[in-house]
XYZ file of C-alpha atoms in Angstrom:
774
model
C 74.031 -21.172 -64.644
C 77.881 -20.555 -64.202
C 80.293 -23.780 -63.930
C 80.135 -25.331 -61.012
C 83.649 -25.599 -59.389
C 84.666 -28.767 -57.062
C 84.378 -26.360 -54.460
C 81.292 -27.758 -52.147
C 80.222 -24.726 -50.623
C 80.607 -21.377 -50.020
C 80.019 -21.121 -46.020
C 77.927 -23.350 -43.556
C 76.223 -21.649 -40.807
C 74.899 -24.093 -37.865
C 73.838 -23.097 -34.285
C 73.870 -25.691 -31.417
C 74.231 -25.906 -27.669
C 77.106 -26.625 -26.031
C 77.572 -27.000 -22.088
C 80.841 -27.385 -20.057
C 80.509 -30.119 -17.133
C 78.450 -28.787 -14.482
C 79.774 -31.380 -12.391
C 82.650 -34.307 -12.648
C 81.352 -37.753 -12.003
C 83.668 -40.183 -9.644
C 83.440 -43.882 -9.870
C 84.995 -44.404 -6.163
C 83.869 -48.058 -5.899
C 83.292 -51.418 -7.489
C 80.232 -50.943 -10.210
C 79.796 -47.523 -9.996
C 78.248 -47.100 -6.020
C 77.168 -49.276 -3.216
C 74.182 -50.416 -5.086
C 76.747 -52.039 -7.399
C 73.851 -50.799 -10.335
C 76.728 -50.307 -12.772
C 75.459 -47.097 -14.560
C 76.666 -43.961 -14.568
C 73.674 -41.324 -15.397
C 75.754 -38.402 -15.523
C 77.887 -39.058 -18.814
C 77.430 -36.119 -21.132
C 80.107 -36.362 -23.771
C 79.719 -39.822 -25.158
C 76.488 -40.849 -27.320
C 75.425 -43.521 -29.542
C 76.448 -40.886 -32.163
C 79.453 -39.994 -31.849
C 80.853 -44.025 -30.164
C 81.928 -45.572 -33.446
C 84.980 -46.704 -34.952
C 85.560 -43.282 -36.863
C 85.238 -40.940 -33.920
C 86.198 -43.184 -30.914
C 88.918 -45.045 -30.109
C 92.018 -45.691 -27.751
C 93.613 -42.395 -26.740
C 96.435 -43.845 -24.770
C 97.613 -47.132 -22.682
C 99.576 -47.019 -19.259
C 102.113 -50.247 -18.485
C 101.757 -51.208 -15.279
C 104.107 -53.678 -13.292
C 101.296 -56.576 -13.133
C 97.915 -58.103 -14.352
C 94.828 -55.643 -13.453
C 92.352 -57.899 -11.643
C 90.840 -54.851 -9.549
C 88.713 -52.569 -11.455
C 90.028 -49.021 -12.205
C 88.613 -46.247 -10.044
C 88.510 -42.804 -10.834
C 88.358 -39.456 -9.193
C 88.456 -35.964 -10.806
C 90.090 -32.586 -9.555
C 92.648 -34.558 -7.234
C 94.846 -32.242 -5.841
C 98.262 -34.508 -6.325
C 101.271 -33.152 -4.298
C 103.645 -30.634 -6.046
C 101.442 -31.394 -9.100
C 98.414 -29.203 -8.641
C 95.011 -30.672 -9.633
C 94.335 -33.715 -11.526
C 91.667 -35.820 -12.728
C 93.177 -39.081 -11.677
C 92.594 -42.824 -12.852
C 93.882 -45.176 -9.883
C 94.628 -48.790 -10.857
C 96.086 -51.626 -8.535
C 98.179 -54.746 -9.752
C 98.662 -58.462 -8.633
C 102.519 -57.037 -8.102
C 100.850 -55.202 -5.156
C 101.584 -51.647 -6.270
C 98.963 -48.810 -6.624
C 99.299 -46.245 -9.669
C 97.654 -42.628 -9.631
C 97.516 -41.604 -13.440
C 96.660 -38.525 -15.384
C 93.138 -39.354 -16.607
C 93.210 -37.258 -19.338
C 96.661 -37.148 -21.029
C 99.810 -39.368 -21.062
C 102.002 -36.791 -22.301
C 103.377 -33.483 -21.240
C 104.115 -31.750 -17.948
C 100.718 -32.482 -16.487
C 100.204 -36.132 -18.031
C 101.535 -39.592 -17.100
C 102.062 -41.139 -13.896
C 101.464 -38.861 -11.142
C 102.748 -41.476 -7.931
C 103.252 -45.295 -7.361
C 103.690 -47.180 -4.863
C 104.383 -51.024 -3.738
C 102.800 -52.477 -0.906
C 105.078 -55.779 -0.520
C 106.045 -58.597 -2.157
C 103.166 -60.441 -4.369
C 102.851 -64.384 -3.775
C 104.327 -66.394 -6.721
C 101.702 -68.813 -7.622
C 101.406 -71.465 -7.968
C 103.990 -72.713 -5.053
C 104.452 -75.530 -2.997
C 102.463 -74.037 -0.034
C 99.812 -72.352 -2.425
C 98.847 -74.604 -5.026
C 96.896 -72.362 -6.780
C 96.613 -71.526 -10.623
C 93.617 -69.675 -11.197
C 95.804 -66.135 -11.050
C 99.297 -66.379 -12.197
C 101.952 -65.497 -12.021
C 101.589 -63.933 -8.409
C 98.770 -62.816 -6.187
C 98.531 -59.268 -4.733
C 96.080 -57.039 -4.697
C 92.728 -58.598 -6.528
C 89.859 -57.344 -4.650
C 89.109 -53.339 -6.143
C 89.871 -50.847 -3.573
C 87.335 -48.122 -2.359
C 87.998 -44.521 -1.597
C 86.590 -42.166 0.670
C 86.404 -38.584 -0.911
C 85.991 -36.941 2.411
C 89.343 -38.064 3.819
C 90.974 -38.495 0.150
C 91.859 -42.096 1.442
C 92.125 -45.075 -0.914
C 91.796 -48.666 0.930
C 93.038 -51.773 -0.405
C 93.870 -55.418 0.678
C 97.658 -56.573 -0.295
C 98.332 -60.393 0.137
C 102.131 -60.996 0.728
C 104.683 -63.182 2.036
C 108.221 -63.312 3.795
C 109.035 -66.752 1.515
C 107.423 -68.874 4.199
C 104.428 -67.345 5.990
C 101.466 -65.388 4.150
C 99.653 -61.876 5.196
C 97.137 -60.043 4.297
C 97.427 -56.502 5.199
C 94.641 -53.477 5.242
C 96.331 -50.262 3.741
C 94.903 -46.593 4.020
C 96.383 -44.416 1.264
C 96.536 -40.870 1.070
C 95.529 -40.042 -2.568
C 97.518 -37.221 -3.163
C 100.775 -38.796 -2.997
C 100.110 -42.619 -2.116
C 101.492 -42.474 1.347
C 100.396 -44.466 4.352
C 98.005 -43.096 6.732
C 99.522 -42.977 10.307
C 97.340 -45.753 11.110
C 97.854 -47.959 8.436
C 98.637 -50.832 7.367
C 97.102 -53.241 9.534
C 97.525 -56.877 9.418
C 94.292 -58.714 9.000
C 93.574 -60.975 11.812
C 89.986 -62.414 13.377
C 88.224 -65.088 15.078
C 84.904 -65.970 16.122
C 83.399 -68.902 18.225
C 82.942 -72.153 16.429
C 83.807 -75.965 15.909
C 83.857 -76.311 12.214
C 86.408 -77.327 9.851
C 89.874 -75.974 10.604
C 88.775 -74.444 14.263
C 91.013 -74.835 17.252
C 89.598 -75.432 20.553
C 85.975 -74.081 19.702
C 87.491 -71.050 18.047
C 87.423 -70.211 14.327
C 90.707 -68.044 13.353
C 91.047 -66.125 9.890
C 93.955 -67.973 8.037
C 95.539 -65.436 5.419
C 97.204 -68.494 3.847
C 93.564 -69.986 2.779
C 91.938 -66.840 2.065
C 91.955 -65.106 -1.085
C 90.215 -61.492 -1.227
C 88.669 -61.611 -4.279
C 85.456 -59.142 -3.745
C 85.613 -55.511 -3.964
C 85.642 -53.488 -0.802
C 82.954 -51.495 0.358
C 82.874 -48.385 2.397
C 79.396 -47.759 4.235
C 78.442 -45.907 7.380
C 82.107 -44.999 8.251
C 83.232 -48.409 8.107
C 85.474 -50.378 5.496
C 83.948 -54.045 4.557
C 86.504 -56.554 3.423
C 85.542 -60.064 2.145
C 87.607 -63.063 1.926
C 87.014 -66.616 0.153
C 89.086 -69.708 -0.589
C 91.380 -69.945 -3.723
C 89.105 -72.356 -5.084
C 85.971 -73.703 -3.851
C 87.440 -77.181 -4.065
C 88.896 -79.628 -0.994
C 92.605 -78.840 -2.280
C 92.338 -75.613 -0.556
C 90.558 -76.619 2.314
C 89.786 -75.460 4.872
C 88.410 -72.348 4.252
C 85.879 -70.135 5.079
C 83.750 -66.852 3.721
C 84.615 -63.712 6.278
C 83.465 -60.590 5.960
C 85.376 -57.955 8.078
C 84.549 -54.477 9.006
C 86.921 -51.729 9.836
C 86.585 -47.933 11.186
C 87.270 -46.162 8.416
C 89.073 -43.153 10.451
C 91.624 -45.615 12.171
C 91.798 -48.645 10.400
C 90.624 -50.632 13.664
C 88.846 -53.756 13.543
C 85.831 -53.613 15.083
C 84.949 -56.207 17.405
C 81.397 -56.895 16.794
C 81.982 -56.509 12.840
C 83.649 -59.873 12.251
C 81.189 -62.552 10.353
C 82.136 -65.827 9.375
C 79.856 -67.643 6.725
C 80.474 -71.093 7.956
C 82.234 -71.476 11.321
C 80.296 -74.521 12.551
C 80.324 -77.065 9.451
C 82.381 -80.148 10.731
C 83.737 -82.883 8.307
C 81.938 -85.340 10.634
C 78.716 -84.277 9.426
C 79.833 -82.698 5.863
C 83.155 -84.600 4.826
C 85.633 -82.900 3.059
C 83.399 -79.743 1.719
C 82.762 -78.888 5.335
C 82.819 -75.176 5.900
C 83.612 -73.230 2.577
C 80.859 -70.466 1.601
C 83.458 -68.193 0.265
C 82.418 -64.531 -0.664
C 83.830 -64.137 -4.326
C 81.051 -62.894 -6.407
C 83.368 -62.355 -9.443
C 84.972 -59.271 -8.109
C 81.883 -57.831 -7.198
C 81.650 -56.157 -3.603
C 78.962 -56.272 -0.714
C 75.945 -53.918 -1.924
C 74.555 -51.553 0.693
C 71.294 -49.831 1.124
C 70.301 -46.287 2.551
C 70.647 -47.840 6.219
C 73.779 -49.573 5.467
C 72.349 -53.003 5.451
C 75.026 -55.528 3.373
C 73.741 -57.751 0.724
C 76.263 -60.380 -0.809
C 75.844 -63.758 -2.131
C 78.310 -67.029 -0.700
C 79.794 -69.790 -2.742
C 79.289 -73.442 -2.324
C 79.500 -74.491 1.483
C 77.530 -76.340 3.996
C 74.029 -74.450 5.000
C 72.737 -75.435 8.435
C 70.396 -72.346 9.036
C 66.748 -73.962 8.452
C 64.226 -71.941 10.208
C 63.789 -72.644 13.757
C 67.178 -74.717 13.534
C 69.343 -72.199 15.098
C 72.286 -73.372 12.775
C 74.762 -70.668 11.886
C 76.257 -72.034 8.354
C 75.549 -70.288 5.039
C 76.837 -71.619 2.274
C 74.992 -71.294 -1.303
C 73.157 -68.372 -0.021
C 72.126 -64.836 -0.472
C 72.669 -62.695 2.904
C 71.574 -59.562 4.388
C 73.282 -58.353 7.326
C 72.470 -55.361 9.803
C 75.470 -53.357 10.456
C 73.681 -51.500 13.629
C 75.714 -52.773 16.799
C 77.772 -54.946 14.391
C 77.077 -57.564 11.783
C 74.204 -59.608 12.359
C 72.085 -61.935 9.735
C 69.035 -59.993 9.363
C 67.382 -61.938 6.445
C 68.260 -64.603 3.451
C 67.735 -66.283 0.498
C 68.784 -70.205 -0.131
C 67.619 -72.484 -2.933
C 65.453 -75.104 -1.949
C 68.092 -77.570 -3.996
C 71.291 -76.493 -2.098
C 72.623 -79.402 -1.046
C 72.270 -80.603 -4.568
C 73.955 -77.454 -5.903
C 76.675 -77.496 -3.536
C 77.391 -81.018 -4.076
C 77.568 -80.069 -8.592
C 79.360 -76.914 -7.604
C 76.714 -74.598 -9.271
C 76.325 -72.499 -6.059
C 75.017 -69.021 -6.426
C 77.780 -66.966 -5.109
C 79.577 -66.842 -8.491
C 77.673 -63.551 -9.668
C 77.172 -60.177 -7.906
C 74.184 -58.848 -6.090
C 72.751 -55.693 -7.569
C 70.108 -53.366 -5.260
C 67.620 -52.260 -7.763
C 65.986 -48.337 -7.459
C 62.537 -48.362 -5.845
C 60.102 -50.082 -8.156
C 56.336 -49.797 -8.562
C 54.230 -52.627 -6.806
C 53.977 -54.630 -3.905
C 57.671 -55.117 -3.464
C 59.159 -51.654 -3.871
C 62.650 -52.827 -2.343
C 64.346 -55.456 -4.463
C 67.754 -57.013 -5.559
C 68.391 -59.091 -8.541
C 71.596 -61.871 -8.171
C 72.543 -64.921 -10.270
C 75.261 -67.822 -9.950
C 76.167 -70.757 -11.972
C 72.552 -72.372 -11.983
C 71.610 -69.828 -14.906
C 69.017 -68.454 -13.305
C 68.549 -65.111 -11.812
C 66.687 -64.229 -8.844
C 64.401 -61.272 -7.750
C 64.325 -61.184 -4.306
C 62.374 -58.878 -2.168
C 64.993 -57.041 0.623
C 62.241 -56.453 2.908
C 61.304 -60.120 3.176
C 63.630 -62.218 1.407
C 61.155 -65.140 1.324
C 57.479 -64.545 1.516
C 56.781 -67.686 3.588
C 59.704 -66.786 6.403
C 61.023 -70.357 5.826
C 63.933 -69.049 3.712
C 64.432 -72.571 2.169
C 61.951 -74.941 1.273
C 62.997 -78.839 2.265
C 60.570 -80.324 0.240
C 61.850 -79.344 -2.974
C 58.999 -77.495 -3.874
C 59.480 -73.871 -5.566
C 61.176 -71.419 -3.677
C 58.792 -68.475 -2.507
C 60.524 -65.441 -3.743
C 59.243 -62.756 -5.926
C 60.561 -64.156 -9.183
C 63.240 -66.416 -11.016
C 64.362 -65.814 -14.658
C 66.267 -68.117 -16.748
C 69.436 -66.888 -18.045
C 71.595 -67.971 -21.171
C 74.262 -69.472 -18.996
C 75.976 -69.554 -15.782
C 76.444 -65.744 -14.245
C 79.986 -64.916 -13.222
C 79.070 -61.378 -13.846
C 77.166 -58.709 -11.778
C 74.594 -57.188 -13.773
C 73.882 -53.799 -14.876
C 70.218 -51.686 -14.367
C 69.303 -49.189 -16.749
C 66.071 -47.606 -17.321
C 63.688 -50.248 -16.356
C 66.083 -52.997 -17.970
C 68.832 -55.577 -16.160
C 71.566 -56.471 -18.397
C 73.559 -59.927 -18.347
C 76.286 -61.224 -19.873
C 76.439 -65.007 -19.142
C 79.109 -67.599 -19.610
C 79.235 -68.935 -23.227
C 76.111 -66.334 -23.959
C 75.256 -63.108 -26.116
C 74.230 -59.686 -24.047
C 70.826 -59.820 -23.040
C 68.470 -57.547 -21.252
C 65.522 -57.962 -19.024
C 62.835 -55.417 -18.508
C 61.127 -54.976 -15.627
C 57.498 -53.728 -15.456
C 55.852 -53.169 -11.871
C 58.296 -54.473 -10.102
C 58.248 -58.022 -12.243
C 60.576 -59.342 -14.867
C 58.712 -59.698 -17.995
C 58.605 -63.424 -18.509
C 59.788 -65.696 -21.142
C 62.182 -63.565 -23.692
C 64.672 -60.859 -22.866
C 63.189 -57.799 -24.881
C 67.177 -57.296 -26.532
C 70.131 -59.436 -27.052
C 73.074 -58.699 -28.870
C 74.791 -61.243 -31.131
C 78.501 -61.882 -30.060
C 79.307 -64.340 -27.949
C 81.085 -64.203 -24.813
C 82.939 -67.232 -23.483
C 84.064 -67.902 -19.853
C 83.541 -66.303 -17.530
C 80.851 -64.057 -19.594
C 81.131 -60.210 -18.690
C 80.274 -57.545 -16.253
C 78.668 -55.053 -18.070
C 78.641 -50.985 -17.482
C 76.216 -48.343 -18.366
C 76.665 -44.737 -19.523
C 73.939 -42.350 -20.281
C 72.902 -38.857 -19.558
C 69.674 -39.381 -17.422
C 67.848 -41.744 -19.191
C 68.967 -40.526 -22.592
C 72.153 -42.016 -24.639
C 72.455 -45.041 -22.821
C 75.284 -47.132 -23.937
C 76.296 -50.832 -22.360
C 80.060 -51.421 -22.347
C 81.730 -54.657 -21.724
C 85.392 -56.185 -21.851
C 85.408 -59.626 -23.738
C 87.893 -61.974 -22.169
C 90.333 -63.270 -25.001
C 93.594 -62.403 -26.411
C 93.810 -60.063 -26.827
C 90.813 -58.499 -24.791
C 88.366 -56.764 -26.484
C 86.267 -53.583 -25.409
C 82.457 -53.558 -26.667
C 79.926 -51.037 -26.638
C 76.308 -51.551 -27.485
C 73.217 -49.452 -27.777
C 71.457 -49.805 -24.434
C 67.809 -49.578 -26.101
C 69.008 -52.018 -29.241
C 71.350 -54.668 -28.029
C 71.365 -55.623 -31.585
C 73.337 -52.486 -32.387
C 76.799 -52.858 -31.700
C 78.249 -49.443 -31.747
C 81.948 -50.047 -31.248
C 84.827 -52.648 -30.488
C 88.133 -52.426 -29.997
C 89.107 -54.802 -32.840
C 87.945 -52.783 -35.342
C 91.452 -50.765 -35.496
C 94.950 -51.978 -34.724
C 95.851 -48.989 -32.803
C 93.050 -49.563 -30.399
C 93.618 -53.296 -29.372
C 94.167 -54.178 -25.836
C 96.301 -56.414 -24.059
C 95.267 -59.864 -22.982
C 91.985 -60.319 -21.135
C 91.493 -60.573 -17.347
C 88.874 -62.879 -16.417
C 85.816 -60.761 -14.294
C 87.448 -57.393 -15.832
C 84.828 -54.555 -15.522
C 85.274 -51.061 -17.556
C 84.365 -47.943 -16.013
C 83.072 -44.875 -17.731
C 83.650 -41.177 -16.636
C 83.879 -37.903 -18.135
C 83.753 -38.737 -21.541
C 86.068 -41.759 -21.292
C 86.219 -45.372 -20.810
C 88.887 -47.051 -18.432
C 90.011 -50.590 -19.081
C 92.447 -52.905 -17.088
C 93.951 -56.178 -18.727
C 97.241 -57.715 -18.179
C 99.807 -55.380 -17.130
C 97.886 -52.526 -18.652
C 95.060 -50.029 -18.390
C 93.956 -48.444 -21.586
C 91.972 -45.370 -21.547
C 89.489 -44.666 -24.528
C 87.411 -41.534 -25.589
C 86.616 -39.550 -28.465
C 89.605 -39.027 -31.183
C 89.065 -35.328 -31.542
C 89.110 -34.792 -28.066
C 92.056 -32.274 -26.522
C 93.178 -34.847 -24.267
C 96.090 -32.863 -23.409
C 94.803 -29.623 -21.069
C 94.340 -32.128 -17.971
C 90.688 -31.211 -17.919
C 87.223 -32.371 -18.932
C 85.757 -31.912 -22.484
C 82.444 -31.542 -23.630
C 81.398 -32.745 -26.870
C 78.625 -31.643 -29.136
C 77.192 -33.716 -32.646
C 75.104 -31.966 -34.847
C 73.399 -32.520 -37.883
C 72.818 -30.142 -40.657
C 71.415 -29.758 -43.718
C 71.363 -26.778 -46.273
C 74.970 -25.968 -48.095
C 75.498 -22.697 -49.924
C 77.172 -23.023 -53.564
C 80.186 -20.732 -53.861
C 79.167 -19.847 -57.372
C 75.721 -18.880 -57.385
C 74.605 -18.786 -53.217
C 71.902 -21.409 -54.313
C 70.904 -24.009 -51.657
C 71.700 -27.545 -52.419
C 70.384 -30.094 -49.751
C 73.407 -31.741 -48.213
C 73.790 -33.570 -44.699
C 76.417 -33.952 -43.023
C 77.566 -33.722 -39.117
C 80.200 -31.627 -36.864
C 81.829 -32.583 -33.916
C 82.952 -30.334 -31.201
C 84.819 -30.599 -28.401
C 86.278 -28.591 -25.868
C 88.365 -28.679 -22.878
C 88.492 -27.126 -19.190
C 91.626 -24.953 -20.596
C 89.828 -23.787 -23.497
C 91.274 -25.961 -26.242
C 89.106 -26.564 -29.083
C 88.971 -28.957 -31.640
C 86.092 -30.668 -34.303
C 85.411 -32.455 -37.218
C 83.273 -31.879 -39.852
C 82.060 -34.236 -42.539
C 80.276 -32.155 -45.757
C 78.808 -34.360 -48.399
C 81.240 -37.157 -47.995
C 84.243 -35.108 -47.563
C 86.149 -34.719 -43.889
C 87.523 -31.382 -42.307
C 88.970 -31.330 -38.951
C 89.949 -27.928 -37.126
C 90.960 -26.513 -33.959
C 91.829 -23.816 -31.892
C 91.157 -21.774 -28.712
C 88.084 -20.361 -27.161
C 88.477 -17.052 -25.571
C 86.129 -17.403 -22.713
C 86.599 -14.157 -21.176
C 82.510 -13.877 -21.936
C 81.802 -16.788 -19.681
C 84.158 -16.364 -16.729
C 87.308 -18.661 -16.484
C 88.363 -21.440 -18.325
C 87.604 -23.868 -15.950
C 84.092 -22.360 -15.416
C 81.308 -25.181 -15.277
C 77.919 -25.181 -15.760
C 78.381 -22.546 -18.730
C 76.011 -23.052 -21.865
C 74.746 -21.227 -24.710
C 73.832 -20.842 -28.605
C 77.402 -21.715 -30.594
C 77.554 -20.698 -33.974
C 80.022 -22.348 -36.446
C 81.262 -20.589 -39.984
C 83.503 -22.079 -42.047
C 84.756 -21.616 -46.006
C 86.226 -24.061 -47.775
C 89.129 -22.733 -49.828
C 88.895 -22.706 -53.576
C 91.861 -25.891 -54.004
C 89.795 -27.915 -51.449
C 93.085 -27.636 -49.137
C 91.925 -25.684 -46.177
C 88.891 -24.425 -44.132
C 88.950 -21.279 -42.490
C 86.231 -19.541 -40.189
C 85.297 -18.818 -36.568
C 83.637 -20.032 -33.721
C 81.191 -17.931 -31.587
C 78.328 -17.338 -29.643
C 77.428 -16.103 -25.748
C 81.124 -14.573 -25.270
C 82.928 -17.378 -26.858
C 84.622 -16.538 -29.844
C 87.118 -18.767 -31.897
C 89.021 -18.767 -34.789
C 89.800 -21.654 -36.770
C 93.377 -21.883 -37.520
C 93.689 -21.364 -41.511
C 95.637 -23.670 -43.745
C 95.754 -26.376 -41.298
C 92.446 -27.903 -41.588
C 93.106 -30.136 -44.866
C 90.430 -32.460 -46.343
C 91.375 -35.942 -46.041
C 91.937 -37.787 -49.223
C 90.868 -41.077 -50.510
C 93.290 -41.959 -53.229
C 92.092 -44.898 -53.910
C 88.736 -44.751 -56.298
C 89.002 -48.192 -56.649
C 85.508 -48.775 -54.758
C 84.065 -46.690 -57.582
C 85.392 -48.300 -60.297
C 82.767 -50.049 -62.857
C 80.683 -49.002 -65.623
C 77.339 -47.438 -65.081
C 74.262 -46.856 -66.918
C 72.859 -43.373 -66.596
C 69.568 -41.745 -67.414
C 68.794 -37.923 -67.779
C 66.480 -37.281 -65.705
C 65.141 -33.470 -67.167
C 63.668 -30.445 -67.030
C 67.179 -28.888 -65.890
C 66.134 -27.129 -62.972
C 64.643 -24.329 -65.076
C 67.727 -23.121 -66.192
C 67.875 -22.534 -69.971
C 71.699 -23.225 -70.426
C 71.039 -26.791 -69.304
C 69.218 -29.287 -71.436
C 65.614 -29.335 -71.048
C 64.899 -33.093 -72.036
C 65.955 -36.464 -70.951
C 68.524 -38.897 -72.419
C 70.769 -41.745 -71.510
C 74.416 -42.774 -71.598
C 77.524 -44.854 -70.280
C 80.469 -43.640 -67.624
C 83.045 -46.273 -66.984
C 85.296 -45.608 -64.521
C 88.512 -47.281 -64.019
C 90.750 -48.002 -60.748
C 93.191 -45.240 -61.989
C 90.230 -42.625 -61.670
C 89.706 -42.315 -65.087
C 86.175 -41.461 -66.348
C 84.918 -42.272 -69.617
C 81.422 -40.934 -70.821
C 79.394 -41.279 -73.836
C 76.004 -40.485 -74.249
C 72.876 -39.107 -76.163
C 70.309 -36.515 -75.389
C 66.763 -36.771 -76.410
C 66.840 -34.172 -78.941
C 69.812 -36.293 -80.745
C 72.851 -34.166 -79.187
C 75.922 -36.590 -78.745
C 77.709 -36.428 -75.652
C 81.656 -37.831 -75.533
C 83.947 -37.195 -72.727
C 86.998 -39.506 -71.436
C 89.816 -39.206 -69.205
C 88.014 -37.235 -66.337
C 90.472 -37.317 -63.508
C 89.765 -36.332 -60.108
C 92.063 -33.329 -58.738
C 94.921 -34.761 -56.761
C 93.045 -38.032 -56.134
C 90.678 -36.446 -53.740
C 87.538 -38.524 -53.459
C 84.652 -38.477 -53.093
C 84.077 -35.931 -56.061
C 81.999 -34.449 -58.595
C 82.830 -34.821 -61.888
C 81.430 -32.614 -64.497
C 80.023 -33.473 -67.870
C 80.070 -31.291 -71.007
C 78.049 -30.867 -73.901
C 79.975 -30.240 -77.273
C 78.148 -27.141 -78.119
C 79.633 -24.538 -76.429
C 81.299 -26.856 -73.788
C 78.281 -26.097 -71.457
C 77.858 -28.564 -68.550
C 75.028 -30.818 -69.027
C 75.266 -32.679 -65.541
C 77.371 -34.108 -62.405
C 78.578 -37.367 -61.548
C 78.587 -37.448 -58.069
C 81.057 -40.273 -56.123
C 79.746 -39.907 -52.871
C 80.395 -42.395 -50.111
C 80.809 -45.383 -52.198
C 78.041 -45.025 -54.231
C 77.788 -43.051 -57.848
C 74.762 -40.895 -58.392
C 73.642 -37.672 -60.255
C 72.417 -34.290 -59.428
C 68.745 -33.966 -59.848
C 67.402 -32.566 -63.095
C 70.778 -33.628 -64.563
C 72.016 -37.153 -64.515
C 70.280 -39.886 -62.168
C 71.803 -43.802 -62.130
C 69.122 -46.203 -61.784
C 69.167 -49.207 -59.485
C 70.915 -51.629 -61.913
C 73.904 -52.680 -59.920
C 74.582 -54.285 -56.602
C 74.775 -50.891 -55.030
C 71.827 -49.060 -54.053
C 72.315 -45.540 -55.445
C 70.311 -42.483 -54.003
C 67.957 -40.752 -56.281
C 69.398 -37.358 -55.716
C 68.768 -34.374 -53.507
C 65.947 -32.054 -52.913
C 66.398 -28.708 -53.545
C 66.264 -25.501 -50.726
C 65.889 -27.296 -48.064
C 65.624 -25.489 -44.961
C 69.009 -24.756 -42.490
C 68.503 -26.621 -39.484
C 71.011 -27.760 -36.851
C 70.137 -30.127 -33.914
C 72.078 -31.114 -30.870
C 72.056 -35.338 -30.531
């Protein structure tokens, strides 16, 4: 057998499928869409295989002029005035600014800030007129905007003041440049008949100084719906009420029949200082809407008078369904039996968001799920929100709804739904998933849960997946700093990634109720005075286009000197962008290499074409000095030369992980090669922290072997260290330092499990070459 050099392989041929994005995914409203399910099922780039601290991380951060309470929004292929088309992330701040940033890169002519507008003077907090300390140091834009893709308009509420008076203005912005539409902005003003707390002469009027616009905006049926609540749900900010207002999306005109107040008739004479209230907070979630444009939302603490047959009009601590036909009217509602107790103890159902579930099998196909401070999730039939038609049981009996499920704490979040599972992260609890079966929650225990504890206020999860595959649950742990966390959706005990694993990935301080979004291979996270963009570290982020990534496993490695295969395993990650740029990483037997080039897409149309797929073949060769990798990428009309002498193996200059003394046994025979020892033996290898290896041993036939000062060339670890016998200097075996372990090649040297590490027994010879898309 010829001498086995330190070069790991002659060439590798790998076939895999790679596809360009067939259609971009836009996140234009809170929690993905009007169902509020928080699941992007068209994510083709990020998978549980490539979301880890080695291949995934923070790409860049945009600094902004205020805290980001509103969820970021994302739209692809936006025509920006004078700047061409861009994939854009829209960010709104408490300083009343709206930003449009390039989503794929923060540098270059096509990267960075695309436009910014300010919508008026934000309100400093606290101040003498507004003793509000939950959001500081100012309040401006709090609720998540909504984008109409047809008219390319972004709708947003801004809270302003002139030093004395307070105002809410609803704006309609052209997403091409941030300019106001001709009919924008409009001052928010509304009233309804009512004699409740704060009314004047039988009229209840909207008071901007008392109303926080916390919930996300909803666009449904050509109407923009905006919700309001108090700045807190305590008497210090009374009187306030819950409001839901509907504006024509085309003209931004308040529709006269689209004004709803949750508690217009709660009087202090009947309910004391907590009369009225019933704010619509939902921790930032907006009203959900079904196919018929019915609206669903939950209210906070407030008086309740709408007992069956009573004619009452106050809906505190309830889940409501409003019809939008001919204006807003209550179509149905659910209120817990102990509503008065919950109100008195501030454990209302309105702290969490409402999610409309996809059609389920069983007798109740149309379900919603909601939870609040009571630490119970309620599964409610949307077609009849209580089956006894009483809506509330005044005798304190169990509520006649579909089901209730205990959570691990109060819910200040909006759950996510994916593949039959509902994901909750309650305050002071871990992430949990609850499985639906035939339209019912599997009782007693969550089917999966994580180990990371989330303090107040818990977290709102978001799911990315490719259909029912590659599900990842994302969440932001509130703290200083905030932490982005990714879980395997099928097994929440597997935490794939968190941003505290690398100093380069660190976020700024957390924002309560903050929700991430995932679109086109990127994760967008709002925090204190910043929005950060995460993605695959190997992806080309400078082309202003989308990327497609393939992670493939392979086995089968050709030895340079003999052409014989030695079974090895590894991975290749390849990313391409719409402009044809190509980059990748390969891990071969514990060594890492990166490469890049440019795809010639002449055989597949233009570089921006979508929906093209085919078999991509990667061939590369490692140079004799292990310093470079060259080769080609080709397939189905695509050809890319890998740049030579630029892909240097990463060096692990510190061999300390391998330091120690290893007892070795020789495992013969020698692979049928007559030049190798044909019998067993034993010996000891000692590795110093500087990389020197000393070896002493004896073969079964009495041949003594002694070798010292074997040093890894150029500090390149992991490595193979050849061992030579005295007779003729022949190689009798190899020491293999691979991924923190020390092992021997089969038929040569094998290390027993006599140390704290678990050592592999070697590798099988001549496995088939294979590659598979993950």
